[in-house]
Amino acid sequence: MKNKNFFRMLFVAFLAVAGLAACHDDKEPDMPVFVENAGILENGQTLSPGAIVHLEGRGYLETDDVILNFFWETGDNLTPEGAIKGYYAKVIAKSYDGMTIQMPYRKPASRVEVNLMRNGKLMNIGNVNLTDGLTPKEFNLYGVYNAAKVMLGDERQITRWLNGDNDISDLKSWTLNMHPDFHSALGVYRAYGICGLSKENDNQYPFFFDLCTEEWSKLSDMNTIALYGNGNAIGAIQSDDGKSYGANSISGDLERSDDYLVSRASSPQPTLRFALPDGVEAGQFGEFPGAYTSRIVLLSANKGNGKWVPVLFSFNQGFKALDEMDAEWLIPFSVRSVAKDELGNTRWISGFIVVRDKSESGCRSLFYTVDENGALTKEPIAQYPNKALSAAANHDRPGTLTVHFEAYRAGNVTEEYSFEKQEWTSVNVFGTFDEIVWIN
């Protein structure tokens, strides 16, 4: 009997120990503690985009990263809280006794968790609140003055000029002192900045001017002969050996206000490379941005002495040069059509503006489209008396092209052409620029 009681007590004790072990296994592991007396100097404060945040404590390592998680109320019953998780903060400085980070732009008003990441594990350091940093949804028209074609004594600069209704925007200008030759300006949806080409060490590269931070960044280290865009992405015709050229996307790493709604799961496709057309050189491209369509990119090559060559670039087949023509400038253009194809996909209206110094018809800007076979229409679909300097598409207004024309009295003139109505509408605001570009 004593033996039975002993074994019964031993069995109960075993169950108790096993139960304790099971309870211990179910318990959430404690958050790792990498840093002693960790905290944030600004903990609990409401900060503006771009504000500096100081992480304090002892034990920070050079290899540590800071990860931010953003949470905000959506007002939607089904998904009441929005979130962006796993955002790598911009680190300004780090030492054993602390780290300094900069809060990002282009994020909604949020509660922000600040976490230290070491070897894939997170330690929460504190929390701050961030005010709204989302960039405008509506497009604004910007002017770029780089003294390339319009010879005035003004400082070279970027100017926010017109709003989406073609009225004066909240005028603001930024200097081009760092890249005075900045040209071939393009925008990409909700990036709130302007991309263009500029020379550096005898090569030409794509640079991006961030309107939030007023900082420049080089988007690629490859020599670039031309840019093109479709509103959602910016591409570059580039070469790493100066012999063969291909199309690369250069806007994938740009931060946008709606990045948290966009999936980046698509796999990049290999870039095919091709030789330039016979008789056309790399340095002859890039005065104007290329024009994107779903099939090809339209480029213009300046051969000098009033001779230009329209060039078509196919992503799969390479370059095709059309007949050389007399022109002062040759400006590619493309706009999204109001109509869509049978599958509901966007159609593109694309072509070239042939700008001549003199014209028998009295119109010095002639607009030709490119047909399905890659040939220019025999007759212009539109024309205008003044010489065109730049053309830009506002993707909020499909089927329209905004064109900036040279003039001589109160400033240049700007017109909007409707391909559907086949008519011009004047923008009754004077401004004088080398280029124009719609961005948001």
Coordinates of C-alpha atoms in Angstrom, one line a residue:
M1 CA 0.0 0.0 0.0
K2 CA 2.8 2.4 0.8
N3 CA 4.4 1.7 -2.5
K4 CA 1.1 2.4 -4.3
N5 CA 0.8 5.7 -2.5
F6 CA 4.4 6.6 -3.3
F7 CA 3.9 6.0 -7.0
R8 CA 0.6 7.8 -7.0
M9 CA 2.2 10.9 -5.5
L10 CA 5.2 10.6 -7.9
F11 CA 2.8 10.5 -10.9
V12 CA 0.9 13.6 -9.6
A13 CA 4.1 15.4 -9.2
F14 CA 5.2 14.5 -12.7
L15 CA 1.9 15.8 -14.1
A16 CA 2.3 19.1 -12.2
V17 CA 5.8 19.5 -13.6
A18 CA 4.6 18.7 -17.1
G19 CA 1.8 21.2 -16.7
L20 CA 4.2 23.9 -15.6
A21 CA 6.4 23.1 -18.6
A22 CA 3.4 23.3 -20.9
C23 CA 2.4 26.6 -19.5
H24 CA 5.9 27.9 -19.9
D25 CA 6.0 26.8 -23.5
D26 CA 2.7 28.7 -24.2
K27 CA 4.0 31.9 -22.8
E28 CA 5.0 34.5 -25.3
P29 CA 8.8 35.0 -25.3
D30 CA 10.0 38.2 -23.6
M31 CA 11.1 41.0 -25.9
P32 CA 14.9 41.0 -26.2
V33 CA 16.8 43.7 -24.4
F34 CA 19.7 44.9 -26.5
V35 CA 20.2 48.3 -24.9
E36 CA 20.2 49.3 -21.3
N37 CA 18.0 52.2 -20.2
A38 CA 16.6 52.5 -23.8
G39 CA 14.2 55.3 -24.6
I40 CA 13.4 58.1 -27.0
L41 CA 14.1 61.7 -26.1
E42 CA 10.9 62.8 -28.0
N43 CA 8.8 59.8 -26.7
G44 CA 5.0 60.5 -27.0
Q45 CA 5.5 63.8 -28.8
T46 CA 3.8 64.8 -32.1
L47 CA 6.4 65.4 -34.8
S48 CA 6.4 66.7 -38.3
P49 CA 7.8 64.8 -41.3
G50 CA 11.5 65.2 -41.5
A51 CA 11.8 65.7 -37.7
I52 CA 14.9 64.3 -35.9
V53 CA 14.3 61.6 -33.2
H54 CA 17.0 60.6 -30.7
L55 CA 17.3 57.0 -29.4
E56 CA 19.0 56.9 -26.0
G57 CA 20.6 54.2 -23.8
R58 CA 23.8 52.2 -23.7
G59 CA 24.8 49.3 -25.9
Y60 CA 23.9 50.3 -29.5
L61 CA 26.0 48.6 -32.2
E62 CA 27.1 49.9 -35.6
T63 CA 25.2 47.1 -37.3
D64 CA 21.8 48.0 -35.6
D65 CA 18.9 49.2 -37.7
V66 CA 15.8 51.2 -36.7
I67 CA 12.5 49.8 -37.9
L68 CA 9.3 52.0 -37.9
N69 CA 5.7 50.7 -37.8
F70 CA 3.0 53.2 -38.7
F71 CA -0.7 52.9 -37.5
W72 CA -3.6 55.2 -38.3
E73 CA -7.4 55.3 -38.2
T74 CA -9.0 54.8 -41.6
G75 CA -12.6 55.6 -40.8
D76 CA -13.6 52.3 -42.4
N77 CA -15.7 49.8 -40.4
L78 CA -14.2 46.8 -42.1
T79 CA -10.5 47.8 -41.7
P80 CA -10.5 50.5 -39.0
E81 CA -6.7 50.7 -38.7
G82 CA -4.2 51.1 -41.5
A83 CA -0.6 50.1 -41.1
I84 CA 2.8 50.3 -42.7
K85 CA 5.2 47.9 -41.0
G86 CA 8.9 47.1 -41.4
Y87 CA 10.0 50.6 -42.6
Y88 CA 13.7 51.2 -42.4
A89 CA 14.3 54.6 -40.8
K90 CA 16.9 56.9 -42.2
V91 CA 19.8 56.9 -39.7
I92 CA 21.6 60.2 -39.3
A93 CA 24.1 59.1 -36.6
K94 CA 24.9 56.2 -34.3
S95 CA 27.2 55.5 -31.4
Y96 CA 27.4 53.2 -28.3
D97 CA 25.2 55.7 -26.4
G98 CA 22.5 56.3 -28.9
M99 CA 21.2 56.7 -32.5
T100 CA 19.6 59.6 -34.4
I101 CA 17.0 59.0 -37.1
Q102 CA 14.9 61.2 -39.3
M103 CA 11.2 60.8 -39.6
P104 CA 10.0 60.1 -43.2
Y105 CA 7.9 62.2 -45.5
R106 CA 5.0 60.8 -47.6
K107 CA 3.2 59.0 -44.7
P108 CA -0.2 59.6 -43.3
A109 CA -0.8 61.0 -39.8
S110 CA 0.2 58.1 -37.6
R111 CA 1.2 56.6 -34.3
V112 CA 4.7 55.3 -34.9
E113 CA 6.4 52.5 -33.1
V114 CA 10.2 52.9 -33.0
N115 CA 12.0 49.6 -32.8
L116 CA 15.7 48.6 -32.8
M117 CA 16.5 45.6 -35.0
R118 CA 19.5 43.4 -34.3
N119 CA 20.1 40.1 -36.1
G120 CA 16.5 40.0 -37.2
K121 CA 15.0 40.6 -33.7
L122 CA 13.2 43.7 -32.6
M123 CA 13.3 45.7 -29.3
N124 CA 10.7 48.5 -28.9
I125 CA 12.4 51.7 -27.9
G126 CA 9.4 54.0 -27.8
N127 CA 6.6 55.7 -29.7
V128 CA 6.0 59.0 -31.3
N129 CA 3.2 60.6 -33.3
L130 CA 3.6 61.9 -36.9
T131 CA 1.6 64.6 -38.6
D132 CA 0.3 64.1 -42.1
G133 CA 3.1 64.0 -44.8
L134 CA 1.1 62.8 -47.8
T135 CA 1.9 64.6 -51.0
P136 CA -0.8 66.2 -53.2
K137 CA -3.0 63.8 -55.2
E138 CA -3.8 66.5 -57.8
F139 CA -1.3 67.3 -60.5
N140 CA 0.6 70.7 -60.8
L141 CA 2.5 72.0 -63.8
Y142 CA 6.1 72.8 -63.1
G143 CA 8.4 74.8 -65.3
V144 CA 12.2 74.1 -65.6
Y145 CA 14.4 77.0 -66.6
N146 CA 17.9 75.8 -67.5
A147 CA 18.9 78.4 -70.1
A148 CA 19.2 75.6 -72.7
K149 CA 16.9 77.3 -75.3
V150 CA 15.5 80.4 -73.7
M151 CA 18.4 82.8 -73.1
L152 CA 17.4 85.1 -70.3
G153 CA 19.3 86.3 -67.3
D154 CA 17.1 84.5 -64.7
E155 CA 18.5 82.1 -62.2
R156 CA 18.2 78.5 -63.3
Q157 CA 15.4 76.9 -61.3
I158 CA 12.4 74.7 -61.0
T159 CA 9.1 76.6 -60.5
R160 CA 5.7 75.2 -59.4
W161 CA 3.5 77.1 -61.7
L162 CA -0.1 76.0 -62.5
N163 CA -2.6 73.8 -60.7
G164 CA -4.8 71.2 -62.2
D165 CA -7.3 73.8 -63.3
N166 CA -4.7 75.7 -65.2
D167 CA -4.8 78.6 -62.7
I168 CA -1.8 80.0 -60.8
S169 CA -0.5 77.5 -58.3
D170 CA 1.1 78.3 -55.0
L171 CA 4.1 79.7 -56.7
K172 CA 7.4 78.3 -55.3
S173 CA 10.9 77.9 -56.8
W174 CA 13.9 75.7 -56.2
T175 CA 17.4 76.5 -57.5
L176 CA 19.2 74.3 -60.0
N177 CA 22.7 75.3 -58.7
M178 CA 23.8 71.7 -58.1
H179 CA 22.7 70.6 -61.6
P180 CA 22.3 73.7 -63.8
D181 CA 22.0 71.6 -67.0
F182 CA 19.1 69.5 -65.6
H183 CA 16.8 68.7 -68.5
S184 CA 14.4 66.1 -70.0
A185 CA 12.2 66.5 -66.9
L186 CA 9.7 63.7 -66.0
G187 CA 7.5 62.9 -63.1
V188 CA 6.1 59.7 -61.6
Y189 CA 2.8 59.3 -59.8
R190 CA 2.8 60.5 -56.1
A191 CA 6.6 60.7 -55.9
Y192 CA 6.5 64.5 -55.5
G193 CA 9.7 65.2 -57.3
I194 CA 11.2 65.6 -60.7
C195 CA 13.6 63.4 -62.6
G196 CA 15.9 64.6 -65.3
L197 CA 19.3 64.2 -66.9
S198 CA 22.5 66.0 -65.9
K199 CA 26.2 65.6 -66.7
E200 CA 28.7 64.4 -64.1
N201 CA 32.4 63.6 -64.9
D202 CA 31.7 63.7 -68.6
N203 CA 28.9 61.1 -68.4
Q204 CA 25.1 61.7 -68.2
Y205 CA 23.0 60.3 -65.4
P206 CA 19.4 60.5 -64.2
F207 CA 19.0 62.7 -61.1
F208 CA 15.9 63.1 -58.9
F209 CA 15.0 66.3 -57.1
D210 CA 12.9 65.5 -54.0
L211 CA 10.4 68.4 -53.4
C212 CA 9.8 67.3 -49.8
T213 CA 13.4 67.2 -48.7
E214 CA 14.9 69.5 -51.4
E215 CA 17.6 66.9 -51.9
W216 CA 19.1 65.5 -55.1
S217 CA 19.7 61.8 -55.6
K218 CA 21.3 59.9 -58.5
L219 CA 18.9 57.1 -59.7
S220 CA 21.5 55.1 -61.6
D221 CA 25.2 54.9 -62.1
M222 CA 24.9 53.9 -65.7
N223 CA 25.5 56.3 -68.5
T224 CA 22.1 57.4 -69.8
I225 CA 21.3 58.8 -73.2
A226 CA 17.5 59.3 -72.8
L227 CA 14.6 59.1 -70.3
Y228 CA 11.0 58.1 -70.8
G229 CA 7.9 57.6 -68.6
N230 CA 4.3 56.6 -68.5
G231 CA 3.2 58.3 -65.3
N232 CA 3.6 55.2 -63.2
A233 CA 7.3 54.5 -63.9
I234 CA 10.4 56.2 -65.3
G235 CA 12.7 54.3 -67.6
A236 CA 16.2 55.1 -69.0
I237 CA 18.0 54.1 -72.1
Q238 CA 21.4 53.1 -70.8
S239 CA 24.7 51.4 -71.5
D240 CA 27.5 50.0 -69.3
D241 CA 29.9 49.6 -72.2
G242 CA 29.1 52.5 -74.6
K243 CA 28.3 50.0 -77.3
S244 CA 24.9 48.4 -76.6
Y245 CA 21.9 50.0 -75.0
G246 CA 18.8 48.8 -73.2
A247 CA 15.8 50.1 -71.2
N248 CA 16.0 50.0 -67.4
S249 CA 13.4 51.1 -64.9
I250 CA 15.0 53.6 -62.5
S251 CA 12.0 54.7 -60.4
G252 CA 11.3 51.5 -58.4
D253 CA 13.1 52.7 -55.3
L254 CA 11.5 56.1 -55.2
E255 CA 9.3 56.6 -52.2
R256 CA 5.7 57.5 -52.9
S257 CA 2.8 58.7 -50.8
D258 CA 0.8 55.5 -51.7
D259 CA 3.7 53.0 -51.5
Y260 CA 1.9 51.1 -48.8
L261 CA -1.0 50.4 -51.2
V262 CA 1.3 49.1 -54.0
S263 CA 2.7 45.6 -54.3
R264 CA 6.2 45.2 -55.5
A265 CA 6.1 41.4 -55.9
S266 CA 6.6 41.4 -59.7
S267 CA 9.9 40.0 -60.8
P268 CA 12.3 42.2 -62.9
Q269 CA 12.7 41.1 -66.5
P270 CA 16.2 40.7 -68.0
T271 CA 17.2 43.8 -70.0
L272 CA 17.9 43.2 -73.7
R273 CA 20.6 45.3 -75.2
F274 CA 21.0 46.6 -78.8
A275 CA 23.3 48.6 -80.9
L276 CA 22.3 52.1 -81.9
P277 CA 21.0 52.6 -85.5
D278 CA 23.5 53.3 -88.2
G279 CA 24.5 56.9 -88.5
V280 CA 23.1 57.9 -85.0
E281 CA 25.4 58.5 -82.0
A282 CA 24.7 58.3 -78.3
G283 CA 25.4 62.0 -77.7
Q284 CA 22.6 63.0 -80.1
F285 CA 19.8 61.7 -77.8
G286 CA 18.3 63.2 -74.7
E287 CA 17.5 66.8 -75.4
F288 CA 13.8 65.9 -74.9
P289 CA 12.3 63.0 -72.9
G290 CA 11.3 60.0 -74.8
A291 CA 7.6 59.2 -75.2
Y292 CA 6.3 55.9 -73.9
T293 CA 3.7 53.6 -75.5
S294 CA 2.8 50.1 -74.5
R295 CA 4.9 48.8 -77.5
I296 CA 7.7 51.2 -78.1
V297 CA 9.5 54.3 -76.9
L298 CA 9.8 57.3 -79.2
L299 CA 13.1 59.1 -79.1
S300 CA 14.6 62.0 -81.1
A301 CA 18.2 62.4 -82.2
N302 CA 19.8 65.7 -83.0
K303 CA 22.4 65.3 -85.8
G304 CA 23.1 69.0 -85.9
N305 CA 22.8 71.6 -88.7
G306 CA 19.0 71.4 -88.5
K307 CA 18.8 67.7 -89.0
W308 CA 16.9 65.4 -86.7
V309 CA 16.1 61.7 -86.8
P310 CA 13.0 60.1 -85.2
V311 CA 14.0 56.8 -83.5
L312 CA 11.7 54.1 -82.3
F313 CA 12.9 51.7 -79.5
S314 CA 11.3 48.3 -79.1
F315 CA 12.0 46.6 -75.8
N316 CA 12.4 43.3 -77.6
Q317 CA 13.7 44.3 -81.0
G318 CA 15.8 47.4 -80.4
F319 CA 16.2 50.6 -82.3
K320 CA 14.7 51.7 -85.6
A321 CA 15.6 55.0 -87.2
L322 CA 13.0 56.7 -89.4
D323 CA 13.9 59.1 -92.2
E324 CA 16.1 62.1 -91.3
M325 CA 14.2 65.4 -91.4
D326 CA 14.8 69.2 -91.4
A327 CA 13.7 70.6 -88.0
E328 CA 14.8 73.1 -85.4
W329 CA 13.6 70.6 -82.7
L330 CA 11.9 67.2 -82.7
I331 CA 9.9 66.6 -79.6
P332 CA 8.4 63.1 -78.8
F333 CA 5.0 63.1 -77.1
S334 CA 2.5 60.5 -75.9
V335 CA -0.8 60.7 -74.0
R336 CA -3.3 58.2 -72.7
S337 CA -6.3 58.1 -74.9
V338 CA -9.8 58.6 -73.5
A339 CA -10.8 55.4 -75.3
K340 CA -9.6 51.9 -74.2
D341 CA -9.0 48.8 -76.2
E342 CA -11.4 45.7 -76.1
L343 CA -9.6 44.4 -73.0
G344 CA -10.0 47.7 -71.2
N345 CA -6.3 48.6 -71.4
T346 CA -5.0 52.1 -72.0
R347 CA -4.5 53.2 -75.5
W348 CA -1.7 55.6 -76.3
I349 CA -1.6 58.5 -78.8
S350 CA 2.0 59.1 -79.6
G351 CA 4.1 60.9 -82.1
F352 CA 6.5 63.8 -82.8
I353 CA 6.2 67.6 -82.8
V354 CA 8.3 68.8 -85.8
V355 CA 9.4 72.4 -85.0
R356 CA 10.6 74.5 -87.9
D357 CA 12.1 78.0 -87.9
K358 CA 10.0 78.9 -90.9
S359 CA 6.9 77.5 -92.5
E360 CA 5.0 78.2 -95.7
S361 CA 1.7 77.5 -93.9
G362 CA 2.5 79.9 -91.1
C363 CA 2.6 77.2 -88.5
R364 CA 6.0 76.3 -87.2
S365 CA 4.9 73.4 -84.9
L366 CA 3.5 70.4 -86.7
F367 CA 2.1 67.4 -84.8
Y368 CA 2.5 63.9 -86.4
T369 CA 1.4 60.6 -84.9
V370 CA 3.0 57.2 -85.3
D371 CA 0.7 54.4 -86.6
E372 CA 0.6 50.7 -85.8
N373 CA 3.4 50.0 -88.2
G374 CA 5.8 52.5 -86.7
A375 CA 5.4 55.1 -89.5
L376 CA 4.7 58.8 -89.2
T377 CA 1.4 60.0 -90.6
K378 CA 1.8 61.8 -93.9
E379 CA -0.1 64.9 -92.8
P380 CA 0.0 66.6 -89.4
I381 CA -3.0 66.0 -87.1
A382 CA -2.5 69.4 -85.5
Q383 CA -0.4 72.5 -85.9
Y384 CA 0.4 75.8 -84.1
P385 CA 1.9 79.1 -85.3
N386 CA 4.6 79.3 -82.6
K387 CA 7.6 77.1 -82.0
A388 CA 7.0 74.4 -79.4
L389 CA 9.6 74.2 -76.6
S390 CA 8.2 71.3 -74.5
A391 CA 5.2 69.0 -74.2
A392 CA 3.8 67.3 -71.1
A393 CA 0.8 65.0 -70.4
N394 CA -1.5 65.4 -67.4
H395 CA -2.7 61.9 -66.7
D396 CA -5.7 63.2 -64.8
R397 CA -6.9 64.6 -68.2
P398 CA -6.5 61.7 -70.7
G399 CA -6.5 62.7 -74.3
T400 CA -4.9 66.1 -73.8
L401 CA -1.4 67.4 -74.3
T402 CA 0.0 70.6 -72.7
V403 CA 2.5 72.4 -74.9
H404 CA 4.7 75.3 -74.0
F405 CA 5.4 77.6 -77.0
E406 CA 8.0 80.2 -77.6
A407 CA 6.8 83.8 -77.6
Y408 CA 8.4 87.2 -77.2
R409 CA 6.2 89.7 -75.4
A410 CA 4.7 89.0 -71.9
G411 CA 6.2 85.5 -71.7
N412 CA 5.8 82.2 -73.6
V413 CA 2.4 80.9 -74.4
T414 CA 1.0 77.6 -73.2
E415 CA -1.9 75.7 -74.8
E416 CA -3.7 72.4 -74.2
Y417 CA -4.6 70.2 -77.2
S418 CA -7.6 67.8 -77.0
F419 CA -7.1 64.9 -79.4
E420 CA -10.8 64.0 -79.1
K421 CA -12.1 67.4 -79.9
Q422 CA -9.2 68.3 -82.1
E423 CA -9.0 71.8 -80.7
W424 CA -6.6 74.0 -78.7
T425 CA -7.5 75.7 -75.4
S426 CA -5.4 78.5 -74.2
V427 CA -3.8 78.6 -70.7
N428 CA -4.2 82.2 -69.9
V429 CA -1.2 82.4 -67.6
F430 CA 2.1 83.6 -68.9
G431 CA 5.4 82.0 -68.0
T432 CA 8.7 81.5 -69.6
F433 CA 10.5 78.1 -69.2
D434 CA 12.6 75.7 -71.2
E435 CA 10.5 72.8 -70.2
I436 CA 7.2 72.0 -68.5
V437 CA 6.2 68.8 -66.6
W438 CA 3.1 67.7 -64.8
I439 CA 3.7 66.0 -61.4
N440 CA 2.1 65.2 -58.1

